[in-house]
Amino acid sequence: MNDTATTARYRHWRLETADTVAVLTLDVAEQSANVLSRDVLAELEQIVAELAPQYLKGLILRSAKPAGFVAGADVREFERIVEAAGAAELARTGQRVLAGLAALPFPSVALIHGYCLGGGLELALACTYRVARDDAGTRLGLPEVRLGIHPGFAGTLRLPALIGDLPALDLMLSGRTVDARAARRFGLVDEIAPERHLLRAAQALLRRRPPRQRAPWHRQVAGLRWLRPLTARLVRARLVAKVDPRHYPAPHRLLDLWKERASAEREAQSLGELLVSPVSRHLVQLFLESEALKRGARQLPHGIEWIHVIGAGTMGADIAILAAQRGFRVSLQDRHPEVLARAVKRAHEHFRRHYKIPRAAQEALDRLMPDLGGNGIGRADLVIEAIVEDLDAKRALFRELESRLKPTALLATNTSSIPLEDLAAALAEPARLVGLHFFNPVAKMQLIEIVRGGATGELALSRARAFAIALDRLPLDVASRPGFLVNRVLMPYLLEAVRALAEGIPAEVIDNAARDFGMPIGPVELADTVGLDICLAVGERLAPVLKIEVPSILHTYVEHKRLGKKTGRGFYDYDARGRARRSLAARRPPDPQLAERLILRLLNEAMACLREGVVRDPAAVDLGLVYGAGFAPFRGGPMSHARALGEEAMHHGLYRMASQYGAGFAPDPGWAQSGLWKAKPD
Ligand code: NAI
């Protein structure tokens, strides 16, 4: 037996050798997750150089972090890179280090658990074999496109060679991740094993030394020299339908690289250019800000096991389903048994679709209990109220409920427009009341506004934030002001679109303008989707506060029961599958001036929120509108967009619009005070 340990020489890596097998463990210093920073790569290069001349049977590469293998490159380093050349250099370094690893004279195995993403997966791809832990927490993928870039450590070359061209393009272009079993099916990993057999599986591979995995011939056909241009054309057509190359160039660049059989050097150069582009800067900034928000929210435990939801309508049912899916015990109450029955049916369908294993679906369903009598109230650690939007009804409920709560129970309301203070007035202990404002559809929307009322206690707030994290949602602190942040900012934008409609501009033209700007859905279709009755109700509630007017056309539509998608007719007519029927006006080229009008109205309201302290800082505005309303992520959010436009253009634009379209465009005083353009040049 030949044992050596060279632990002390490296800050991030631990190297041990036993029985001529080297085990290299990554444990990045002062970080909870492993990332491939420059330092980590530099050390790996030294280690590879140290190992290369040794007589070894093999190398096992693994992570000491419970969270996972490697989460990717160190994204914080991106912000410090100012020039494309610097970014390309970083990619070249990574490529060189991984090429050294791949060229070792003995085989290597990556032992993968938890996150294995981006540069982390590229590291694993440079090993001879990959073994992944077989559980739901293991996720592999190359999600770089989500940050406006593409892989840069030769992943665009290694992945197609390993799993075939089309599966590789699918993974890289979508940025989606796969679990261990799917990875095994693709050939992305050689073996999967439960935790206790992982190391042994790796050792066995090193003993057996099977031939390296390669994509079988039929998965290489699409990449044959003479078929490649055709494949690229077909893939491009699908890609263009999903992502606009002007907004998100990275996946299109990636496809170019593949089509041209580009070298690793071209990959590095292309990555360099993308990484310093405004699109990537904005996406990286959003990513870092959201991570910071989540980190802050994780600091205190929520102490919640049992949740009681009152109101099993649109929102309550989906909130209960989400909580049960995330492992909480949930009792769901409604005054109508048939509403409860519908909610349970919905849960059943949702879990069956979500979980591939029937037992897991059944377990989730078992965690969700219909509770007509409200027996869960006294046992719950958190009670969420999601009944009709009516102050008196909510107050009556709170009065009846409070004496039955556990002393430590947290009380939350999903109200979207009633000030928390008005609700808290019904309580003996108002400090425990917090707003948990979910967005519709709950399963999809990433944001939860955490609403602080005048009397809300700090403990209630921190527990609410931690709970949102447990639901895998982004908790954004907002003050209890009308409409909070997202609805307040969206409403004037929607109403501006309705005004444009009333002026005779076709709905298709309005929606095209917004989509061309980068909105996922046009404002007219959004209004139809939310429901014109709800738009009218929210609009009327906000109108006196925001000094806006609700266009009369909205009243007319609601009076005629043209309520939008749900009634099959709104501003658009809908077919049986809920798709809007568009007129020929949809073919007109997008109108940038109309987009400017809609967006400037939104930006002006966003600034008003910031000035009034609805949220803490510009970053919070951006996160709220991107994650709560889908504001063009590649523009970084309203405040980043205003910053990119520049002070002069913003002011001119607003004055011009104000003279044409009225006071809603008069520059908010916040613009002059904010220091937005001084604080962080784009
Ligand atoms: P909904 O009308 O679909 O559901 C309300 C449910 O509460 C009904 O099933 C009703 O039977 C039940 N209910 C009423 N009073 C009750 C009581 N005293 N005890 C037990 N059950 C009672 O309403 P929706 O849309 O789910 O809204 C609920 C809350 O969520 C409202 O405060 C609304 O402002 C808020 N909200 C709604 C959003 C949406 O898009 N629908 C988005 C975000 C918040």
mmCIF file with all atom_site columns, C-alpha atoms in Angstrom, residues 149 362 650:
data_model
loop_
_atom_site.group_PDB
_atom_site.id
_atom_site.type_symbol
_atom_site.label_atom_id
_atom_site.label_alt_id
_atom_site.label_comp_id
_atom_site.label_asym_id
_atom_site.label_entity_id
_atom_site.label_seq_id
_atom_site.pdbx_PDB_ins_code
_atom_site.Cartn_x
_atom_site.Cartn_y
_atom_site.Cartn_z
_atom_site.occupancy
_atom_site.B_iso_or_equiv
_atom_site.pdbx_formal_charge
_atom_site.auth_seq_id
_atom_site.auth_comp_id
_atom_site.auth_asym_id
_atom_site.auth_atom_id
_atom_site.pdbx_PDB_model_num
ATOM 1 C CA . ILE A 1 149 ? -23.035 33.362 -22.996 1.00 0.00 ? 149 ILE A CA 1
ATOM 2 C CA . GLN A 1 362 ? -49.220 9.815  -4.067  1.00 0.00 ? 362 GLN A CA 1
ATOM 3 C CA . MET A 1 650 ? -35.089 59.556 -20.550 1.00 0.00 ? 650 MET A CA 1
#
